[in-house]
Structure formats: C-alpha cells, structure tokens
mmCIF file of C-alpha atoms and ligand atoms in Angstrom:
data_model
loop_
_atom_site.group_PDB
_atom_site.id
_atom_site.type_symbol
_atom_site.label_atom_id
_atom_site.label_comp_id
_atom_site.label_asym_id
_atom_site.label_seq_id
_atom_site.Cartn_x
_atom_site.Cartn_y
_atom_site.Cartn_z
ATOM 1 C CA MET A 1 5.897 -28.441 -14.165
ATOM 2 C CA VAL A 2 5.530 -24.833 -13.076
ATOM 3 C CA GLY A 3 5.308 -22.372 -15.965
ATOM 4 C CA ALA A 4 5.294 -25.000 -18.707
ATOM 5 C CA VAL A 5 2.961 -22.959 -20.888
ATOM 6 C CA ILE A 6 3.391 -19.198 -20.919
ATOM 7 C CA PRO A 7 1.161 -17.258 -23.307
ATOM 8 C CA ASP A 8 3.193 -14.759 -25.382
ATOM 9 C CA SER A 9 0.937 -11.960 -24.131
ATOM 10 C CA ASP A 10 2.258 -12.525 -20.578
ATOM 11 C CA LEU A 11 5.725 -11.487 -21.721
ATOM 12 C CA HIS A 12 4.550 -8.153 -23.041
ATOM 13 C CA GLY A 13 1.914 -6.913 -20.602
ATOM 14 C CA PRO A 14 1.610 -7.315 -16.847
ATOM 15 C CA THR A 15 2.548 -10.981 -16.256
ATOM 16 C CA LEU A 16 -0.479 -11.792 -14.133
ATOM 17 C CA ARG A 17 -3.518 -9.602 -13.896
ATOM 18 C CA ALA A 18 -5.045 -8.866 -10.474
ATOM 19 C CA ALA A 19 -7.989 -11.110 -11.409
ATOM 20 C CA ASP A 20 -5.648 -14.049 -12.037
ATOM 21 C CA ARG A 21 -4.010 -13.549 -8.674
ATOM 22 C CA GLU A 22 -7.413 -13.345 -6.973
ATOM 23 C CA ARG A 23 -8.444 -16.621 -8.590
ATOM 24 C CA LEU A 24 -5.243 -18.181 -7.278
ATOM 25 C CA ALA A 25 -5.876 -16.832 -3.764
ATOM 26 C CA GLY A 26 -9.575 -17.764 -3.821
ATOM 27 C CA HIS A 27 -10.591 -14.310 -2.603
ATOM 28 C CA ARG A 28 -10.344 -10.660 -3.552
ATOM 29 C CA GLY A 29 -7.378 -8.382 -3.038
ATOM 30 C CA ALA A 30 -8.669 -5.435 -1.007
ATOM 31 C CA VAL A 31 -7.800 -2.802 1.569
ATOM 32 C CA VAL A 32 -9.474 -2.552 4.957
ATOM 33 C CA TRP A 33 -8.588 0.876 6.298
ATOM 34 C CA PHE A 34 -8.997 1.493 10.050
ATOM 35 C CA THR A 35 -9.229 5.147 11.099
ATOM 36 C CA GLY A 36 -9.595 6.537 14.607
ATOM 37 C CA LEU A 37 -7.814 8.351 17.412
ATOM 38 C CA SER A 38 -4.568 7.152 18.948
ATOM 39 C CA GLY A 39 -5.503 4.467 21.478
ATOM 40 C CA SER A 40 -8.930 3.857 19.915
ATOM 41 C CA GLY A 41 -8.138 0.173 19.322
ATOM 42 C CA LYS A 42 -7.496 0.195 15.553
ATOM 43 C CA THR A 43 -4.471 -2.068 15.651
ATOM 44 C CA THR A 44 -5.954 -4.468 18.212
ATOM 45 C CA ILE A 45 -9.096 -4.922 16.112
ATOM 46 C CA ALA A 46 -7.009 -5.264 12.937
ATOM 47 C CA ARG A 47 -5.028 -8.044 14.676
ATOM 48 C CA ALA A 48 -8.287 -9.842 15.465
ATOM 49 C CA VAL A 49 -9.353 -9.506 11.805
ATOM 50 C CA ASP A 50 -5.934 -10.741 10.681
ATOM 51 C CA ARG A 51 -6.266 -13.854 12.866
ATOM 52 C CA LEU A 52 -9.861 -14.562 11.779
ATOM 53 C CA LEU A 53 -8.944 -14.234 8.100
ATOM 54 C CA LEU A 54 -5.865 -16.407 8.435
ATOM 55 C CA ASP A 55 -7.847 -19.098 10.270
ATOM 56 C CA ALA A 56 -10.404 -18.984 7.446
ATOM 57 C CA GLY A 57 -7.641 -19.579 4.892
ATOM 58 C CA ARG A 58 -7.515 -16.014 3.548
ATOM 59 C CA ARG A 59 -4.261 -14.147 3.070
ATOM 60 C CA SER A 60 -4.065 -10.895 4.963
ATOM 61 C CA TYR A 61 -1.311 -8.525 5.972
ATOM 62 C CA MET A 62 -1.232 -5.655 8.452
ATOM 63 C CA LEU A 63 0.331 -2.243 7.905
ATOM 64 C CA ASP A 64 0.239 0.025 10.917
ATOM 65 C CA GLY A 65 1.295 3.594 11.651
ATOM 66 C CA ASP A 66 3.822 2.715 14.293
ATOM 67 C CA SER A 67 5.618 0.143 12.066
ATOM 68 C CA LEU A 68 5.661 2.185 8.845
ATOM 69 C CA ARG A 69 6.837 5.260 10.709
ATOM 70 C CA THR A 70 10.011 3.454 11.848
ATOM 71 C CA GLY A 71 10.901 2.397 8.292
ATOM 72 C CA LEU A 72 9.438 3.613 5.019
ATOM 73 C CA ASN A 73 8.042 6.795 6.590
ATOM 74 C CA ARG A 74 10.773 7.557 9.108
ATOM 75 C CA ASP A 75 11.417 10.929 7.463
ATOM 76 C CA LEU A 76 7.906 12.111 8.348
ATOM 77 C CA GLY A 77 6.496 13.851 11.418
ATOM 78 C CA PHE A 78 2.989 14.963 12.348
ATOM 79 C CA SER A 79 2.482 18.256 10.523
ATOM 80 C CA PRO A 80 -0.581 18.223 8.218
ATOM 81 C CA ARG A 81 1.729 17.949 5.229
ATOM 82 C CA ASP A 82 3.691 15.033 6.686
ATOM 83 C CA ARG A 83 0.525 13.189 7.708
ATOM 84 C CA GLU A 84 -0.819 13.570 4.163
ATOM 85 C CA GLU A 85 2.411 12.151 2.759
ATOM 86 C CA ASN A 86 2.380 9.354 5.361
ATOM 87 C CA LEU A 87 -1.122 8.362 4.261
ATOM 88 C CA ARG A 88 -0.374 8.736 0.561
ATOM 89 C CA ARG A 89 2.437 6.197 0.982
ATOM 90 C CA PHE A 90 0.163 3.940 3.031
ATOM 91 C CA ALA A 91 -2.359 4.009 0.207
ATOM 92 C CA GLU A 92 0.272 3.229 -2.431
ATOM 93 C CA VAL A 93 1.712 0.289 -0.495
ATOM 94 C CA ALA A 94 -1.742 -1.040 0.393
ATOM 95 C CA ARG A 95 -2.748 -0.801 -3.255
ATOM 96 C CA LEU A 96 0.209 -2.986 -4.234
ATOM 97 C CA PHE A 97 -0.807 -5.572 -1.651
ATOM 98 C CA ALA A 98 -4.350 -5.545 -3.024
ATOM 99 C CA ASP A 99 -2.972 -5.994 -6.553
ATOM 100 C CA ALA A 100 -1.009 -8.972 -5.217
ATOM 101 C CA GLY A 101 -4.303 -10.553 -4.106
ATOM 102 C CA VAL A 102 -3.909 -9.866 -0.394
ATOM 103 C CA LEU A 103 -6.422 -8.440 2.088
ATOM 104 C CA CYS A 104 -4.362 -5.540 3.416
ATOM 105 C CA LEU A 105 -5.301 -4.181 6.847
ATOM 106 C CA VAL A 106 -4.210 -0.562 7.286
ATOM 107 C CA SER A 107 -4.252 0.966 10.734
ATOM 108 C CA ALA A 108 -3.450 4.679 10.891
ATOM 109 C CA ILE A 109 -5.125 7.643 12.589
ATOM 110 C CA SER A 110 -5.744 9.143 9.119
ATOM 111 C CA PRO A 111 -7.398 12.256 10.521
ATOM 112 C CA TYR A 112 -8.405 14.048 7.304
ATOM 113 C CA GLU A 113 -11.532 13.277 5.300
ATOM 114 C CA ALA A 114 -9.946 14.424 2.021
ATOM 115 C CA THR A 115 -6.945 12.116 2.451
ATOM 116 C CA ARG A 116 -9.172 9.122 3.220
ATOM 117 C CA GLN A 117 -11.235 9.867 0.128
ATOM 118 C CA GLU A 118 -8.061 10.094 -1.966
ATOM 119 C CA ALA A 119 -6.998 6.684 -0.652
ATOM 120 C CA ARG A 120 -10.415 5.236 -1.558
ATOM 121 C CA ALA A 121 -10.202 6.674 -5.084
ATOM 122 C CA ARG A 122 -6.592 5.593 -5.613
ATOM 123 C CA ILE A 123 -7.145 2.014 -4.409
ATOM 124 C CA GLY A 124 -10.573 1.681 -6.058
ATOM 125 C CA PRO A 125 -13.889 2.044 -4.215
ATOM 126 C CA GLU A 126 -14.913 -1.554 -5.006
ATOM 127 C CA ARG A 127 -12.006 -2.916 -2.984
ATOM 128 C CA PHE A 128 -11.708 -0.329 -0.201
ATOM 129 C CA VAL A 129 -13.489 -0.720 3.136
ATOM 130 C CA LEU A 130 -13.293 2.130 5.649
ATOM 131 C CA VAL A 131 -13.665 1.085 9.295
ATOM 132 C CA HIS A 132 -14.146 3.921 11.768
ATOM 133 C CA VAL A 133 -13.030 2.924 15.255
ATOM 134 C CA ALA A 134 -15.194 5.531 16.958
ATOM 135 C CA THR A 135 -13.843 5.315 20.489
ATOM 136 C CA PRO A 136 -14.472 8.735 22.098
ATOM 137 C CA LEU A 137 -11.502 10.911 23.003
ATOM 138 C CA SER A 138 -12.359 10.663 26.726
ATOM 139 C CA VAL A 139 -12.053 6.849 26.567
ATOM 140 C CA CYS A 140 -8.796 6.916 24.575
ATOM 141 C CA GLU A 141 -7.402 9.450 26.977
ATOM 142 C CA SER A 142 -8.417 7.480 30.071
ATOM 143 C CA ARG A 143 -6.708 4.365 28.648
ATOM 144 C CA ASP A 144 -3.591 6.300 27.614
ATOM 145 C CA ALA A 145 -1.690 3.039 27.031
ATOM 146 C CA LYS A 146 1.409 4.819 25.712
ATOM 147 C CA GLY A 147 1.225 7.825 28.073
ATOM 148 C CA LEU A 148 1.039 10.124 25.031
ATOM 149 C CA TYR A 149 -2.158 11.993 25.977
ATOM 150 C CA ARG A 150 -0.675 12.949 29.333
ATOM 151 C CA ARG A 151 2.445 14.241 27.585
ATOM 152 C CA ALA A 152 0.383 16.042 24.948
ATOM 153 C CA ARG A 153 -1.715 17.774 27.663
ATOM 154 C CA ALA A 154 1.536 18.784 29.379
ATOM 155 C CA GLY A 155 2.607 20.448 26.128
ATOM 156 C CA GLU A 156 5.433 17.984 25.502
ATOM 157 C CA ILE A 157 4.025 16.648 22.199
ATOM 158 C CA PRO A 158 2.811 19.308 19.768
ATOM 159 C CA ASP A 159 0.088 18.686 17.153
ATOM 160 C CA PHE A 160 -1.327 15.686 18.989
ATOM 161 C CA THR A 161 -4.502 14.358 17.377
ATOM 162 C CA GLY A 162 -7.594 15.079 19.475
ATOM 163 C CA VAL A 163 -5.673 17.420 21.808
ATOM 164 C CA SER A 164 -3.918 20.022 19.655
ATOM 165 C CA ALA A 165 -4.541 18.688 16.124
ATOM 166 C CA PRO A 166 -7.863 17.854 14.451
ATOM 167 C CA TYR A 167 -9.559 14.511 13.846
ATOM 168 C CA GLU A 168 -12.272 14.785 11.187
ATOM 169 C CA GLU A 169 -14.997 12.175 11.719
ATOM 170 C CA PRO A 170 -15.570 10.122 8.546
ATOM 171 C CA ASP A 171 -18.616 11.099 6.460
ATOM 172 C CA ALA A 172 -19.081 7.669 4.977
ATOM 173 C CA ALA A 173 -17.485 4.835 6.922
ATOM 174 C CA ASP A 174 -18.447 1.342 5.733
ATOM 175 C CA VAL A 175 -18.289 0.022 9.303
ATOM 176 C CA THR A 176 -18.447 2.068 12.516
ATOM 177 C CA LEU A 177 -17.364 0.472 15.775
ATOM 178 C CA ALA A 178 -18.072 2.021 19.180
ATOM 179 C CA PRO A 179 -17.097 0.686 22.646
ATOM 180 C CA GLN A 180 -20.644 -0.641 23.213
ATOM 181 C CA ASP A 181 -20.152 -2.969 20.209
ATOM 182 C CA GLY A 182 -18.171 -5.347 22.429
ATOM 183 C CA ASP A 183 -14.581 -6.418 22.781
ATOM 184 C CA PRO A 184 -11.997 -6.338 19.955
ATOM 185 C CA LYS A 185 -12.739 -9.955 19.022
ATOM 186 C CA HIS A 186 -16.435 -9.197 18.472
ATOM 187 C CA MET A 187 -15.540 -6.063 16.552
ATOM 188 C CA GLY A 188 -13.120 -8.067 14.414
ATOM 189 C CA GLN A 189 -15.894 -10.515 13.601
ATOM 190 C CA ARG A 190 -18.140 -7.610 12.541
ATOM 191 C CA VAL A 191 -15.465 -6.420 10.147
ATOM 192 C CA VAL A 192 -15.048 -9.921 8.705
ATOM 193 C CA ASP A 193 -18.847 -10.168 8.271
ATOM 194 C CA ALA A 194 -18.796 -6.842 6.391
ATOM 195 C CA LEU A 195 -16.043 -8.133 4.090
ATOM 196 C CA ALA A 196 -18.048 -11.294 3.409
ATOM 197 C CA ALA A 197 -21.198 -9.238 2.698
ATOM 198 C CA ARG A 198 -19.204 -7.208 0.179
ATOM 199 C CA GLY A 199 -18.130 -10.420 -1.580
ATOM 200 C CA LEU A 200 -14.455 -9.833 -0.816
ATOM 201 C CA LEU A 201 -13.759 -13.185 0.852
ATOM 202 C CA ASP A 202 -14.468 -15.302 -2.228
ATOM 203 C CA VAL A 203 -14.010 -14.974 -5.939
ATOM 204 C CA GLY A 204 -17.381 -14.674 -7.683
HETATM 205 S S1 ADX B 1 -1.395 9.739 10.982
HETATM 206 O O1 ADX B 1 -2.072 10.922 11.548
HETATM 207 O O2 ADX B 1 -0.320 10.131 10.052
HETATM 208 O O3 ADX B 1 -2.353 8.788 10.368
HETATM 209 P P1 ADX B 1 -0.154 7.495 12.322
HETATM 210 O O4 ADX B 1 -1.285 6.545 12.533
HETATM 211 O O5 ADX B 1 0.805 7.194 11.220
HETATM 212 O O6 ADX B 1 -0.721 9.003 12.242
HETATM 213 O O7 ADX B 1 0.729 7.535 13.670
HETATM 214 C C1 ADX B 1 0.062 7.709 14.889
HETATM 215 C C2 ADX B 1 0.890 7.166 16.068
HETATM 216 O O8 ADX B 1 2.055 7.969 16.235
HETATM 217 C C3 ADX B 1 0.095 7.298 17.352
HETATM 218 O O9 ADX B 1 -0.580 6.091 17.677
HETATM 219 C C4 ADX B 1 1.132 7.641 18.384
HETATM 220 O O10 ADX B 1 1.670 6.449 18.927
HETATM 221 C C5 ADX B 1 2.240 8.308 17.618
HETATM 222 N N1 ADX B 1 2.300 9.793 17.692
HETATM 223 C C6 ADX B 1 3.423 10.498 17.985
HETATM 224 N N2 ADX B 1 3.200 11.815 17.895
HETATM 225 C C7 ADX B 1 1.905 11.981 17.541
HETATM 226 C C8 ADX B 1 1.063 13.118 17.285
HETATM 227 N N3 ADX B 1 1.540 14.367 17.376
HETATM 228 N N4 ADX B 1 -0.228 12.913 16.948
HETATM 229 C C9 ADX B 1 -0.696 11.664 16.847
HETATM 230 N N5 ADX B 1 0.015 10.537 17.068
HETATM 231 C C10 ADX B 1 1.327 10.686 17.418
#
C-alpha cells in the first residue's frame, strides 16, 4: 500500500528530500541551460536532448523563452531589466524542476554573463550545465526563420539581441556547440554525453 509507513520526521520537514526523489527517478535532478542568439538552434537542440533522454528512460522537461513569455513572463519585455527578471524567473522555475528530480532543459537567449552566473549559483553548480549554442550572428541572420532580424535591421524591433542589444559570450560554458559540430541530433547527443560524463544520468 502506498504510504503505509511515514516517518514522523517527514511530517515536520520537507516531505521528500531531493536525494530521495533522485533515487526514485534513477537519475539526478539538474538544469541544462542553453544560451545563444535568437535563431541559433537552442530550442531545436534542446528538443533533440529531450527526445534522447526520454528514450533512455530519463525524465526531462523543456522551458523555452517563447513559451514562458506568453504565460508566466508575459508582463516582461526586452529591456535589460526585464531580461534579468525573465531569467531570474527561469532560474527559479528550473530549480524547482531540479528539486523534483527532473532534468530541466532551459532555452533562452540569456545574453548577460552575470545573470547566467547568478542562475548557476542559485541552482547549484553541481547540477547546472551551461550549453553555449555558438552559431555566429551572420548564420542566425541568414536563417532568419521568424523574420525578426530583417525587422530589427529595419528598425521595427528595438533592443534586438545581436543587432541593437548586446550578447555577452559565456566565459565558462560546459559545452560549446558550433555549426561545424553537425546537425541538431549530433549536437543533442554531445549534450547527453556531457550529462553522462558529469554523472547526472544515474544516481551514484
Ligand atoms: S532573453 O534575452 O530574455 O533571454 P528570451 O529567450 O526569453 O530572451 O526570448 C527571446 C525570443 O523573443 C527570441 O527568440 C525572439 O523570438 C523574441 N524576441 C522578440 N523581441 C526580441 C528582442 N528585442 N530581442 C531578442 N529576442 C526578441
């Protein structure tokens, strides 16, 4: 029967500690944070990672800029202050997923080094993996899947990352992916390999 024996201590502290949940899941709770320009391929690679993890029996969940910005973060725009708040909320939500024993895949431009470092510190460096999708601006702009670069160049979108707002290259990415590293599926596999090498896909 479920819950037949409940230690008294569970009624007074956190009911299940993160370690208990990880044991249940069979792997670590962690955050894989993809940073890079708009159109760099962050979300596509995160989808590949999501699929690979699911097929390997690991629980993962994706949070991406476009989806959070229509809900939780719909009050926020693209000023430096709003981007910082956007990413602070990303980090808080991702941290909860990690506590729940899930491998949380965050995909957001996250253009500031300081904000990425704050996310790493808040979530915990032992369970935070920064993936830099280092697709050059010229490539992102030539793809222009959403037509945003063209509009930004025409002055229709202010503060556009890479055009009229900064993107600070990460100082210390755990994984760096460039176009010559292959297609999104190969890149996804590289990320999964990095997670395995860090011991995040099993409980020790
Ligand atoms: S972040 O800078 O705060 O991390 P986030 O990843 O949530 O950005 O959102 C980026 C997405 O919003 C882009 O992929 C693009 O579709 C859209 N967008 C709209 N306006 C802008 C802008 N001024 N700069 C960058 N992206 C924008």
